[in-house]
């Protein structure tokens, strides 16, 4: 009898465990996946207020896409519908990730590429005798001009790498930092690179994060400072940063940071944007979703989600490219030489 | 991985049991040598291992409920405050808890590692010869983390809290042939405390590198943090050891800074009990005790 009572106690405890979280049990159906995705974005995405004039109202998006959801639709069809719904946000940081595809917003559109790797690797620029420190390629293009190409903020470098690069450029008039087609990476690398070009502590931007489920619930903007790296070599002469539409996320952040510095000019095309730190969530079917929750602003408290205008706008000329000349690098070289 | 770790811990416990058996006999025999009129108050300790199932939910990491396995190892001690009074005892409990759980689609794993330390006191009531009721409380420090590594910028959620718990232990002794079996139930409920939680979508980068730490430590009571634990155990003296077996049910629900967490565990427990008489500092060592170090 006592054994029976004991077993009953265990059974009751087990029942307690299994019945506690029924409200969190979500069925893996197209409808439930759609509803959870829409709700997650509705409550956590940070740019609804900022983009209210340039994207559809999120409730209208629900009304538009909800009828497309059917219980008998394939996972591929569901992915296409949900991916299209997310692209309504016009945000390269918003992706749906499944085992068979990743949805993404086309940032490039019909804009010119303004970058040709074949031209860059030609003998006029990097050629075969460039140097490489960490993830950065560098070379002196002339006695007066140093050139660095940094293709991704995911590529690491350390203090020693930067010290060697800047020492190599020690008697130049200026240097070019080419971050065209840099799709972003680690935000920590932004500060590690930018603090070599500043002589005093400066406010270079602001950032916020979602504090509630309402679309406009954002924290009070917090200042982002850039402090000089006084323990390492710094370069305080002319710096030209080359940009195009492929500069996204951390690269956009780097441009935003550098644009606040007195000795820096931004040259090329508008950046691609992506000024929101993305986080991840997931759906009942196992697909993960990435979206922005913490927006960055420039030093004038303007969002840079849709990109940053260069100080000097220039496109790559097709004729120049055919002759192995990069019009944007050439302009940057002239700007440095003129000083 | 978790099974291998369980086997390792079981081996350690078995090793400890083998080497502690003689010590138990000595303590008992020493007590028998003492003056019949004098009562020596002992400490009751138990080193245990538990394993079972866990449900984990952390809205900072995922909107989905994760289900999986839990493994804990811990050490519990009940000790009288004074060698002259059997009315009040101190309670100490240290636990390392590991959890591994999968999402409903079984393509992502949430892991949890948690260290918690409880320290408190109980008042002893003895309404009948074979029944002891202990009422009291304890405070805890929990330090741990939940990890969901496939998340990009939000792969971790820290578990940091300290609470005051209300605690009640009922201990009932049953004489069965030549041994005394002890049934024990320990119920605790967190009353008030403080806990760490980011503000909704706030990143840890903001908290620790950008100075956004204001408002991330919150006072909690039943509304913000509901936590209840119940442990039912049976102590069975065997030939040279006392075995403790039972089960734990734990439920913690938090809702702070719009981040909600739920942890539910149901685990079976097995451990080895030792009743020891310890001396420390300038405590008087009663006659009849011999110290091998002297």
Coordinates of C-alpha atoms in Angstrom, one line a residue:
Chain A
X1 CA 0.0 0.0 0.0
X2 CA 2.8 2.4 1.0
X3 CA 4.6 1.6 -2.3
X4 CA 1.4 2.4 -4.2
X5 CA 1.1 5.8 -2.4
X6 CA 4.7 6.5 -3.2
X7 CA 4.2 5.7 -6.8
X8 CA 1.1 7.9 -6.9
X9 CA 3.2 10.8 -5.5
X10 CA 5.7 10.4 -8.3
X11 CA 3.0 10.2 -10.9
X12 CA 1.4 13.4 -9.6
X13 CA 4.8 15.2 -9.7
X14 CA 5.4 14.0 -13.3
X15 CA 1.9 15.1 -14.3
X16 CA 2.6 18.5 -12.7
X17 CA 5.8 18.8 -14.8
X18 CA 4.1 17.9 -18.1
X19 CA 1.1 20.1 -17.6
X20 CA 2.8 23.3 -16.5
X21 CA 3.8 24.8 -19.9
X22 CA 0.9 23.8 -22.2
X23 CA 0.6 27.4 -23.3
X24 CA 4.1 27.2 -24.8
X25 CA 3.4 24.1 -26.8
X26 CA 3.2 25.4 -30.4
X27 CA 2.1 23.1 -33.2
X28 CA 4.5 22.9 -36.2
X29 CA 2.0 23.9 -38.9
X30 CA 2.3 26.5 -41.6
X31 CA -0.3 28.7 -39.8
X32 CA 1.5 28.5 -36.4
X33 CA 4.9 29.2 -38.0
X34 CA 3.5 32.2 -39.8
X35 CA 1.8 33.6 -36.7
X36 CA 4.9 33.2 -34.5
X37 CA 7.1 34.8 -37.1
X38 CA 4.8 37.8 -37.6
X39 CA 4.4 38.2 -33.8
X40 CA 8.2 38.0 -33.1
X41 CA 8.9 40.7 -35.7
X42 CA 6.0 42.8 -34.5
X43 CA 7.2 42.8 -30.9
X44 CA 10.9 42.9 -31.3
X45 CA 11.9 44.6 -34.6
X46 CA 13.4 48.0 -34.0
X47 CA 12.9 50.0 -37.2
X48 CA 9.1 50.2 -37.6
X49 CA 8.8 53.8 -36.5
X50 CA 11.9 54.9 -38.5
X51 CA 10.7 53.2 -41.6
X52 CA 7.0 54.0 -41.4
X53 CA 7.1 56.1 -44.6
X54 CA 9.2 53.6 -46.6
X55 CA 7.8 50.2 -45.7
X56 CA 4.3 48.8 -45.5
X57 CA 2.3 48.9 -42.2
X58 CA 3.1 45.6 -40.4
X59 CA -0.6 44.9 -39.8
X60 CA -1.3 45.4 -43.5
X61 CA 1.5 42.9 -44.2
X62 CA -0.3 40.4 -42.0
X63 CA -3.5 40.9 -43.9
X64 CA -1.7 40.5 -47.2
X65 CA 0.3 37.4 -46.4
X66 CA -2.0 35.5 -44.1
X67 CA -4.4 34.3 -46.9
X68 CA -1.4 32.8 -48.6
X69 CA -0.9 30.3 -45.7
X70 CA -2.5 26.9 -46.1
X71 CA -2.1 23.8 -44.0
X72 CA -1.3 21.7 -47.1
X73 CA 1.4 24.0 -48.5
X74 CA 4.9 22.6 -48.9
X75 CA 7.8 23.8 -46.7
X76 CA 9.3 25.3 -49.8
X77 CA 6.2 27.4 -50.5
X78 CA 6.0 28.3 -46.9
X79 CA 9.6 29.5 -46.9
X80 CA 9.0 31.6 -50.0
X81 CA 5.9 33.3 -48.5
X82 CA 7.6 33.9 -45.1
X83 CA 10.8 35.1 -46.8
X84 CA 8.9 37.6 -49.0
X85 CA 7.0 38.8 -45.9
X86 CA 10.3 39.5 -44.2
X87 CA 11.7 41.3 -47.2
X88 CA 8.9 43.9 -46.8
X89 CA 11.1 45.3 -44.0
X90 CA 13.8 46.2 -46.5
X91 CA 16.5 45.2 -44.1
X92 CA 19.6 43.1 -45.0
X93 CA 19.8 42.1 -41.4
X94 CA 16.5 40.2 -41.6
X95 CA 16.9 36.7 -42.8
X96 CA 14.9 33.4 -42.5
X97 CA 17.3 30.5 -42.3
X98 CA 16.2 26.9 -43.2
X99 CA 18.2 23.8 -44.0
X100 CA 17.7 24.5 -47.7
X101 CA 17.8 28.3 -48.1
X102 CA 18.4 31.7 -46.5
X103 CA 16.0 34.5 -47.4
X104 CA 17.7 37.9 -47.9
X105 CA 16.7 41.4 -49.0
X106 CA 18.5 42.5 -52.2
X107 CA 20.5 45.5 -51.1
X108 CA 22.2 46.1 -54.4
X109 CA 19.1 46.6 -56.6
X110 CA 20.0 48.4 -59.8
X111 CA 22.7 50.5 -58.2
X112 CA 26.2 50.3 -59.8
X113 CA 28.6 47.9 -58.2
X114 CA 31.4 50.4 -58.0
X115 CA 33.9 47.7 -57.3
X116 CA 35.9 45.3 -59.5
X117 CA 38.2 42.8 -57.8
X118 CA 40.0 42.2 -61.1
X119 CA 40.9 45.8 -61.4
X120 CA 42.0 46.0 -57.7
X121 CA 44.2 42.9 -58.2
X122 CA 45.8 44.4 -61.3
X123 CA 49.4 45.7 -61.3
X124 CA 48.3 49.3 -60.9
X125 CA 47.0 48.6 -57.4
X126 CA 47.5 45.5 -55.3
X127 CA 49.3 43.5 -58.0
X128 CA 51.3 40.6 -56.6
X129 CA 53.6 42.5 -54.2
X130 CA 51.0 43.6 -51.7
X131 CA 51.5 42.8 -48.0
X132 CA 49.0 41.2 -45.7
X133 CA 48.7 41.8 -41.9
X134 CA 45.9 39.9 -40.3
X135 CA 42.8 40.3 -42.5
X136 CA 44.1 43.5 -44.1
X137 CA 45.9 43.8 -47.5
X138 CA 48.1 46.9 -47.8
X139 CA 50.6 48.5 -50.2
X140 CA 52.1 51.9 -50.9
X141 CA 50.6 53.1 -54.2
X142 CA 53.1 55.9 -54.4
X143 CA 55.5 57.8 -52.1
X144 CA 52.6 59.8 -50.9
X145 CA 49.7 57.3 -50.8
X146 CA 49.2 54.2 -48.6
X147 CA 46.4 51.8 -49.4
X148 CA 44.6 49.2 -47.3
X149 CA 41.9 46.8 -48.4
X150 CA 39.7 45.3 -45.7
X151 CA 37.2 43.0 -47.2
X152 CA 35.3 41.9 -44.1
X153 CA 35.0 43.0 -40.5
X154 CA 34.9 39.3 -39.7
X155 CA 38.6 39.1 -40.7
X156 CA 40.6 39.5 -37.6
X157 CA 43.6 41.7 -37.0
X158 CA 45.5 42.6 -33.9
X159 CA 47.4 45.7 -32.5
X160 CA 50.7 44.4 -34.0
X161 CA 49.2 44.0 -37.5
X162 CA 47.9 47.6 -37.4
X163 CA 51.2 48.9 -36.0
X164 CA 53.1 47.3 -38.9
X165 CA 50.7 48.7 -41.5
X166 CA 50.8 52.2 -40.1
X167 CA 54.6 52.1 -39.8
X168 CA 54.8 51.1 -43.4
X169 CA 52.8 54.3 -44.2
X170 CA 54.7 56.5 -41.8
X171 CA 55.9 59.1 -44.3
X172 CA 52.9 59.2 -46.7
X173 CA 50.7 62.2 -47.1
X174 CA 47.6 60.2 -46.6
X175 CA 46.1 56.7 -46.7
X176 CA 43.2 55.1 -48.4
X177 CA 41.0 52.6 -46.4
X178 CA 39.1 50.6 -49.0
X179 CA 36.1 48.8 -47.5
X180 CA 34.0 48.4 -50.6
X181 CA 32.0 45.2 -50.6
X182 CA 32.7 44.7 -46.9
X183 CA 29.5 43.1 -45.7
X184 CA 30.2 43.6 -42.0
X185 CA 31.3 41.3 -39.2
X186 CA 32.5 42.0 -35.6
X187 CA 31.6 45.4 -34.2
X188 CA 34.7 45.2 -32.0
X189 CA 36.9 45.4 -35.1
X190 CA 35.3 48.7 -36.0
X191 CA 36.5 50.4 -32.9
X192 CA 39.9 48.6 -33.0
X193 CA 40.5 50.1 -36.5
X194 CA 38.9 53.5 -36.1
X195 CA 40.7 54.4 -32.9
X196 CA 44.0 54.6 -34.8
X197 CA 42.9 57.7 -36.6
X198 CA 41.7 59.9 -33.8
X199 CA 43.5 62.3 -31.5
X200 CA 40.9 62.9 -28.9
X201 CA 37.8 61.3 -27.4
X202 CA 34.9 62.0 -29.6
X203 CA 31.2 61.2 -29.8
X204 CA 30.8 59.3 -33.0
X205 CA 27.2 58.1 -32.7
X206 CA 24.4 56.8 -30.6
X207 CA 22.6 53.6 -30.1
X208 CA 19.3 52.3 -28.6
X209 CA 17.6 49.0 -28.1
X210 CA 13.9 47.8 -27.9
X211 CA 12.6 48.2 -24.4
X212 CA 9.1 47.0 -25.0
X213 CA 6.7 45.4 -27.5
X214 CA 5.3 48.6 -28.9
X215 CA 6.9 49.6 -32.2
X216 CA 8.2 52.9 -30.8
X217 CA 9.5 51.5 -27.5
X218 CA 13.2 52.3 -27.7
X219 CA 15.7 53.2 -25.0
X220 CA 17.1 56.7 -24.5
X221 CA 19.9 57.0 -27.1
X222 CA 23.3 56.2 -25.5
X223 CA 26.4 58.0 -26.8
X224 CA 29.1 55.9 -28.6
X225 CA 32.5 57.3 -27.9
X226 CA 35.7 56.8 -29.9
X227 CA 38.9 57.1 -27.9
X228 CA 42.4 57.3 -29.3
X229 CA 44.5 54.2 -28.9
X230 CA 47.4 55.9 -27.1
X231 CA 49.3 52.7 -26.6
X232 CA 49.8 52.0 -30.3
X233 CA 50.8 53.8 -33.5
X234 CA 48.2 56.2 -34.8
X235 CA 47.8 58.0 -38.2
X236 CA 46.5 61.5 -38.0
X237 CA 47.1 62.7 -41.5
X238 CA 44.6 62.6 -44.4
X239 CA 42.5 59.4 -44.5
X240 CA 40.1 58.6 -47.4
X241 CA 37.5 55.8 -46.8
X242 CA 36.2 54.2 -50.0
X243 CA 32.6 53.0 -50.0
X244 CA 29.9 51.4 -52.1
X245 CA 26.5 49.9 -51.7
X246 CA 28.2 46.7 -50.5
X247 CA 29.3 48.3 -47.3
X248 CA 26.9 46.9 -44.8
X249 CA 26.4 46.4 -41.1
X250 CA 29.7 46.8 -39.3
X251 CA 31.2 48.4 -42.4
X252 CA 28.3 50.9 -42.3
X253 CA 29.1 51.4 -38.7
X254 CA 32.8 52.0 -39.5
X255 CA 31.9 54.6 -42.1
X256 CA 29.5 56.3 -39.6
X257 CA 32.4 56.4 -37.0
X258 CA 35.0 57.6 -39.5
X259 CA 32.7 60.3 -40.9
X260 CA 32.8 62.0 -37.6
X261 CA 36.6 62.5 -37.7
X262 CA 38.1 65.8 -38.9
X263 CA 40.8 64.3 -41.0
X264 CA 38.6 61.8 -42.9
X265 CA 36.7 62.0 -46.1
X266 CA 34.3 59.3 -47.4
X267 CA 34.5 58.8 -51.2
X268 CA 32.6 56.5 -53.5
X269 CA 28.9 55.5 -53.4
X270 CA 26.3 55.5 -50.6
X271 CA 26.8 52.6 -48.1
X272 CA 24.2 49.8 -48.0
X273 CA 23.2 50.6 -44.4
X274 CA 22.3 47.9 -41.9
X275 CA 22.5 50.0 -38.7
X276 CA 20.7 47.7 -36.4
X277 CA 22.4 45.0 -34.3
X278 CA 20.6 41.7 -35.2
X279 CA 19.6 39.0 -32.9
X280 CA 18.1 35.5 -33.5
X281 CA 14.9 33.7 -32.8
X282 CA 13.3 30.6 -34.2
X283 CA 10.1 29.0 -35.4
X284 CA 8.4 25.7 -34.4
X285 CA 9.6 24.0 -37.5
X286 CA 13.2 24.7 -36.6
X287 CA 13.9 27.6 -39.0
X288 CA 15.8 30.4 -37.4
X289 CA 15.1 34.1 -38.0
X290 CA 17.4 37.1 -37.7
X291 CA 16.3 40.6 -37.2
X292 CA 17.5 44.0 -35.9
X293 CA 16.7 45.1 -32.3
X294 CA 19.2 47.8 -31.6
X295 CA 19.5 50.7 -33.9
X296 CA 22.6 52.9 -34.4
X297 CA 22.5 56.6 -35.2
X298 CA 25.3 58.9 -36.4
X299 CA 26.7 61.8 -34.3
X300 CA 23.8 64.0 -35.4
X301 CA 21.3 61.4 -34.1
X302 CA 20.2 60.4 -37.5
X303 CA 19.5 56.7 -38.3
X304 CA 21.9 55.2 -40.8
X305 CA 19.8 52.1 -41.5
X306 CA 19.4 53.1 -45.2
X307 CA 23.1 54.0 -45.7
X308 CA 25.5 56.9 -45.4
X309 CA 26.1 59.4 -48.1
X310 CA 29.8 59.9 -49.1
X311 CA 31.4 63.3 -48.8
X312 CA 32.4 63.0 -52.4
X313 CA 30.2 60.9 -54.7
X314 CA 31.9 59.1 -57.6
X315 CA 31.0 56.0 -59.7
X316 CA 33.5 53.7 -61.3
X317 CA 33.8 54.4 -64.9
X318 CA 33.4 51.4 -67.3
X319 CA 36.0 52.8 -69.6
X320 CA 38.4 53.2 -66.8
X321 CA 37.7 49.7 -65.5
X322 CA 38.4 48.2 -69.0
X323 CA 41.8 49.9 -68.9
X324 CA 42.5 48.5 -65.4
X325 CA 41.8 51.8 -63.7
X326 CA 39.6 52.2 -60.6
X327 CA 38.0 55.6 -60.8
X328 CA 37.3 55.8 -57.1
X329 CA 40.9 54.9 -56.0
X330 CA 42.2 57.4 -58.5
X331 CA 40.0 60.2 -57.1
X332 CA 41.2 59.3 -53.6
X333 CA 44.8 59.5 -54.7
X334 CA 44.3 62.9 -56.2
X335 CA 42.5 64.2 -53.0
X336 CA 45.5 63.1 -50.9
X337 CA 48.1 64.5 -53.3
X338 CA 46.2 67.9 -53.4
X339 CA 46.6 68.4 -49.7
Chain B
X1 CA 28.1 13.3 -23.0
X2 CA 25.6 13.6 -20.1
X3 CA 25.5 9.8 -19.6
X4 CA 29.3 9.7 -19.5
X5 CA 29.4 12.5 -16.9
X6 CA 26.7 10.6 -14.9
X7 CA 28.8 7.4 -15.0
X8 CA 31.8 9.4 -13.8
X9 CA 29.9 11.0 -10.9
X10 CA 28.5 7.6 -9.9
X11 CA 32.0 6.2 -9.9
X12 CA 33.2 9.1 -7.7
X13 CA 30.2 8.5 -5.3
X14 CA 30.9 4.8 -5.2
X15 CA 34.6 5.5 -4.4
X16 CA 33.6 7.9 -1.7
X17 CA 31.1 5.4 -0.3
X18 CA 33.8 2.6 -0.1
X19 CA 36.2 4.8 1.8
X20 CA 33.7 6.4 4.0
X21 CA 32.1 3.2 5.3
X22 CA 34.8 2.7 7.9
X23 CA 34.5 6.3 9.1
X24 CA 30.8 5.8 9.8
X25 CA 31.4 2.7 11.9
X26 CA 34.1 4.6 13.9
X27 CA 31.8 7.5 14.6
X28 CA 29.0 5.3 15.7
X29 CA 31.4 3.2 17.9
X30 CA 33.0 6.3 19.4
X31 CA 29.6 7.6 20.3
X32 CA 28.8 4.4 22.1
X33 CA 32.0 4.9 24.2
X34 CA 30.8 8.3 25.4
X35 CA 29.1 9.0 28.6
X36 CA 25.5 7.7 28.6
X37 CA 24.2 10.9 30.1
X38 CA 25.8 13.1 27.5
X39 CA 24.2 13.6 24.1
X40 CA 26.5 14.5 21.2
X41 CA 24.7 16.4 18.4
X42 CA 25.8 15.2 15.0
X43 CA 25.6 16.7 11.5
X44 CA 23.7 14.9 8.8
X45 CA 25.3 15.2 5.4
X46 CA 24.4 13.7 2.0
X47 CA 26.3 13.7 -1.2
X48 CA 23.9 13.0 -4.0
X49 CA 23.4 12.7 -7.7
X50 CA 20.2 13.3 -9.5
X51 CA 19.0 12.9 -13.1
X52 CA 15.7 13.4 -14.8
X53 CA 13.9 15.6 -17.3
X54 CA 13.9 19.3 -17.6
X55 CA 11.8 21.8 -19.5
X56 CA 13.5 25.1 -20.3
X57 CA 12.1 28.3 -21.7
X58 CA 13.9 31.6 -21.9
X59 CA 12.2 34.3 -24.1
X60 CA 15.5 36.1 -24.4
X61 CA 16.9 33.2 -26.4
X62 CA 13.8 31.6 -28.0
X63 CA 10.0 31.7 -28.0
X64 CA 9.9 27.9 -27.8
X65 CA 9.9 25.5 -25.0
X66 CA 12.9 23.2 -24.9
X67 CA 12.7 19.7 -23.4
X68 CA 15.5 17.5 -22.3
X69 CA 17.6 16.0 -19.6
X70 CA 19.0 17.2 -16.4
X71 CA 21.9 16.0 -14.2
X72 CA 22.9 17.4 -10.8
X73 CA 25.4 16.6 -8.2
X74 CA 25.2 18.2 -4.8
X75 CA 26.1 18.1 -1.1
X76 CA 23.6 18.9 1.7
X77 CA 24.4 19.3 5.3
X78 CA 22.2 19.8 8.4
X79 CA 24.1 20.7 11.5
X80 CA 23.1 21.9 14.9
X81 CA 24.2 25.5 15.7
X82 CA 25.3 24.5 19.2
X83 CA 26.4 21.3 20.8
X84 CA 24.2 22.1 23.7
X85 CA 20.8 22.6 22.0
X86 CA 18.9 20.5 19.5
X87 CA 16.3 23.2 18.7
X88 CA 18.1 25.0 15.9
X89 CA 20.2 23.7 13.0
X90 CA 21.9 25.3 10.1
X91 CA 21.3 24.2 6.5
X92 CA 23.7 24.2 3.7
X93 CA 23.2 22.9 0.2
X94 CA 25.6 23.2 -2.8
X95 CA 24.5 22.0 -6.2
X96 CA 26.0 21.9 -9.7
X97 CA 23.2 21.4 -12.3
X98 CA 23.5 20.7 -16.0
X99 CA 20.7 20.7 -18.4
X100 CA 20.6 19.8 -22.1
X101 CA 17.3 20.3 -24.0
X102 CA 16.1 20.4 -27.6
X103 CA 13.7 22.6 -29.4
X104 CA 10.5 21.0 -30.8
X105 CA 12.1 20.5 -34.2
X106 CA 15.1 18.9 -32.5
X107 CA 17.6 20.9 -34.6
X108 CA 18.8 23.2 -31.8
X109 CA 20.1 22.5 -28.3
X110 CA 19.8 24.7 -25.3
X111 CA 22.3 24.0 -22.5
X112 CA 22.3 25.2 -18.9
X113 CA 25.0 25.1 -16.3
X114 CA 24.0 26.4 -12.9
X115 CA 25.8 26.5 -9.5
X116 CA 23.7 27.2 -6.5
X117 CA 24.5 27.6 -2.9
X118 CA 21.9 27.7 -0.1
X119 CA 22.6 28.6 3.5
X120 CA 20.0 29.0 6.2
X121 CA 18.5 27.7 9.5
X122 CA 15.6 25.7 10.8
X123 CA 13.8 25.5 14.1
X124 CA 13.1 21.9 15.2
X125 CA 9.7 20.8 16.5
X126 CA 9.0 17.3 17.7
X127 CA 5.3 16.7 18.0
X128 CA 5.8 13.0 18.2
X129 CA 8.6 10.6 19.0
X130 CA 9.1 9.6 15.4
X131 CA 8.3 12.9 13.7
X132 CA 10.4 16.1 13.4
X133 CA 9.2 19.2 11.7
X134 CA 11.7 21.8 10.8
X135 CA 10.6 25.3 9.9
X136 CA 12.9 28.1 8.8
X137 CA 14.4 29.6 5.8
X138 CA 17.6 30.1 3.8
X139 CA 19.1 32.4 1.3
X140 CA 20.7 31.3 -2.0
X141 CA 23.1 32.5 -4.6
X142 CA 22.5 31.1 -8.1
X143 CA 25.2 31.6 -10.8
X144 CA 24.8 30.1 -14.2
X145 CA 24.0 30.5 -17.9
X146 CA 21.7 29.2 -20.5
X147 CA 23.3 28.8 -23.9
X148 CA 21.7 28.6 -27.4
X149 CA 24.8 28.7 -29.6
X150 CA 23.0 29.0 -32.9
X151 CA 21.9 32.5 -32.0
X152 CA 24.2 35.1 -33.4
X153 CA 24.3 38.1 -31.1
X154 CA 22.2 36.6 -28.3
X155 CA 23.6 33.1 -27.6
X156 CA 23.6 33.4 -23.8
X157 CA 21.3 34.3 -21.0
X158 CA 22.9 34.7 -17.6
X159 CA 21.3 33.2 -14.5
X160 CA 22.2 35.4 -11.5
X161 CA 19.9 35.7 -8.5
X162 CA 19.8 35.7 -4.7
X163 CA 16.6 35.0 -2.7
X164 CA 15.2 34.4 0.7
X165 CA 13.4 31.1 0.8
X166 CA 10.8 29.8 3.2
X167 CA 11.6 26.2 4.1
X168 CA 9.8 23.4 5.8
X169 CA 11.2 19.9 6.3
X170 CA 9.1 17.0 7.7
X171 CA 11.1 13.9 8.8
X172 CA 9.3 10.7 9.8
X173 CA 11.1 7.7 11.1
X174 CA 9.7 4.2 10.6
X175 CA 11.1 1.3 12.6
X176 CA 11.3 -1.7 10.3
X177 CA 12.8 -4.9 11.8
X178 CA 16.4 -4.0 12.8
X179 CA 16.6 -0.6 11.0
X180 CA 15.0 2.8 11.1
X181 CA 13.9 4.1 7.7
X182 CA 13.5 7.9 7.5
X183 CA 11.0 9.5 5.2
X184 CA 11.7 13.2 4.5
X185 CA 10.0 15.9 2.6
X186 CA 11.6 19.3 2.1
X187 CA 9.4 22.0 0.6
X188 CA 10.8 25.5 -0.1
X189 CA 9.3 28.6 -1.7
X190 CA 11.2 31.7 -2.7
X191 CA 9.8 34.8 -1.0
X192 CA 11.8 37.8 -2.0
X193 CA 15.1 38.4 -3.7
X194 CA 17.0 40.1 -6.5
X195 CA 17.8 38.9 -9.9
X196 CA 19.7 40.0 -13.0
X197 CA 17.9 40.4 -16.3
X198 CA 18.6 42.4 -19.5
X199 CA 16.0 44.9 -20.5
X200 CA 13.9 43.1 -23.1
X201 CA 16.2 43.0 -26.2
X202 CA 19.2 44.7 -24.5
X203 CA 22.4 43.0 -25.5
X204 CA 25.1 41.9 -23.0
X205 CA 27.5 44.1 -25.1
X206 CA 25.5 47.1 -24.1
X207 CA 25.4 46.0 -20.5
X208 CA 29.1 45.3 -20.0
X209 CA 30.8 47.4 -22.6
X210 CA 28.6 50.4 -23.2
X211 CA 27.6 51.1 -19.6
X212 CA 24.0 50.0 -19.9
X213 CA 23.8 48.3 -16.5
X214 CA 21.1 50.5 -14.9
X215 CA 17.9 48.6 -14.2
X216 CA 19.3 45.1 -15.0
X217 CA 19.2 44.0 -11.3
X218 CA 15.6 43.9 -10.1
X219 CA 13.9 43.2 -6.8
X220 CA 11.7 40.2 -7.1
X221 CA 8.8 38.7 -5.2
X222 CA 6.2 36.1 -6.0
X223 CA 4.9 38.2 -9.0
X224 CA 8.3 38.5 -10.7
X225 CA 9.9 35.3 -9.6
X226 CA 8.0 32.3 -8.5
X227 CA 10.1 29.4 -7.4
X228 CA 9.2 26.2 -5.6
X229 CA 11.2 23.1 -4.8
X230 CA 10.1 19.9 -3.2
X231 CA 12.3 17.0 -2.4
X232 CA 11.0 13.7 -1.1
X233 CA 13.6 11.2 0.1
X234 CA 13.8 7.9 1.9
X235 CA 17.0 7.1 4.0
X236 CA 17.6 3.4 4.2
X237 CA 20.4 2.1 6.4
X238 CA 22.1 -0.8 4.8
X239 CA 24.9 -3.0 6.1
X240 CA 27.6 -0.4 6.1
X241 CA 26.1 2.7 4.5
X242 CA 22.9 4.7 4.5
X243 CA 21.4 5.1 1.1
X244 CA 19.2 8.1 0.3
X245 CA 16.8 7.8 -2.7
X246 CA 14.0 10.1 -3.8
X247 CA 12.9 12.6 -6.3
X248 CA 13.0 16.4 -6.8
X249 CA 10.4 18.6 -8.4
X250 CA 11.5 22.2 -9.1
X251 CA 9.6 24.9 -10.8
X252 CA 10.9 28.5 -11.4
X253 CA 9.0 31.1 -13.3
X254 CA 10.4 34.6 -13.8
X255 CA 9.0 37.6 -15.5
X256 CA 11.4 40.6 -15.3
X257 CA 12.1 43.4 -17.8
X258 CA 9.7 41.7 -20.2
X259 CA 11.9 38.6 -20.3
X260 CA 10.2 35.5 -19.2
X261 CA 11.9 32.3 -18.1
X262 CA 10.5 28.9 -17.0
X263 CA 12.4 26.0 -15.7
X264 CA 10.8 22.8 -14.6
X265 CA 12.7 19.8 -13.4
X266 CA 11.7 16.4 -12.3
X267 CA 14.6 14.3 -11.2
X268 CA 15.3 11.1 -9.4
X269 CA 18.0 11.3 -6.7
X270 CA 20.4 8.8 -5.1
X271 CA 22.9 9.7 -2.5
X272 CA 24.9 8.5 0.5
X273 CA 24.2 9.8 4.0
X274 CA 26.8 10.3 6.7
X275 CA 26.1 11.3 10.2
X276 CA 29.3 12.9 11.6
X277 CA 30.5 14.7 14.7
X278 CA 32.9 17.4 13.8
X279 CA 35.2 19.6 15.9
X280 CA 36.6 22.9 14.8
X281 CA 38.5 25.8 16.3
X282 CA 38.6 25.8 20.0
X283 CA 35.6 23.4 20.4
X284 CA 36.0 21.1 23.3
X285 CA 36.7 17.5 22.2
X286 CA 34.7 15.2 24.5
X287 CA 36.5 12.5 26.3
X288 CA 36.8 9.3 24.5
X289 CA 37.5 10.8 21.1
X290 CA 41.0 10.1 19.5
X291 CA 42.4 12.3 16.8
X292 CA 44.7 10.5 14.3
X293 CA 46.6 13.7 13.6
X294 CA 47.6 14.1 17.2

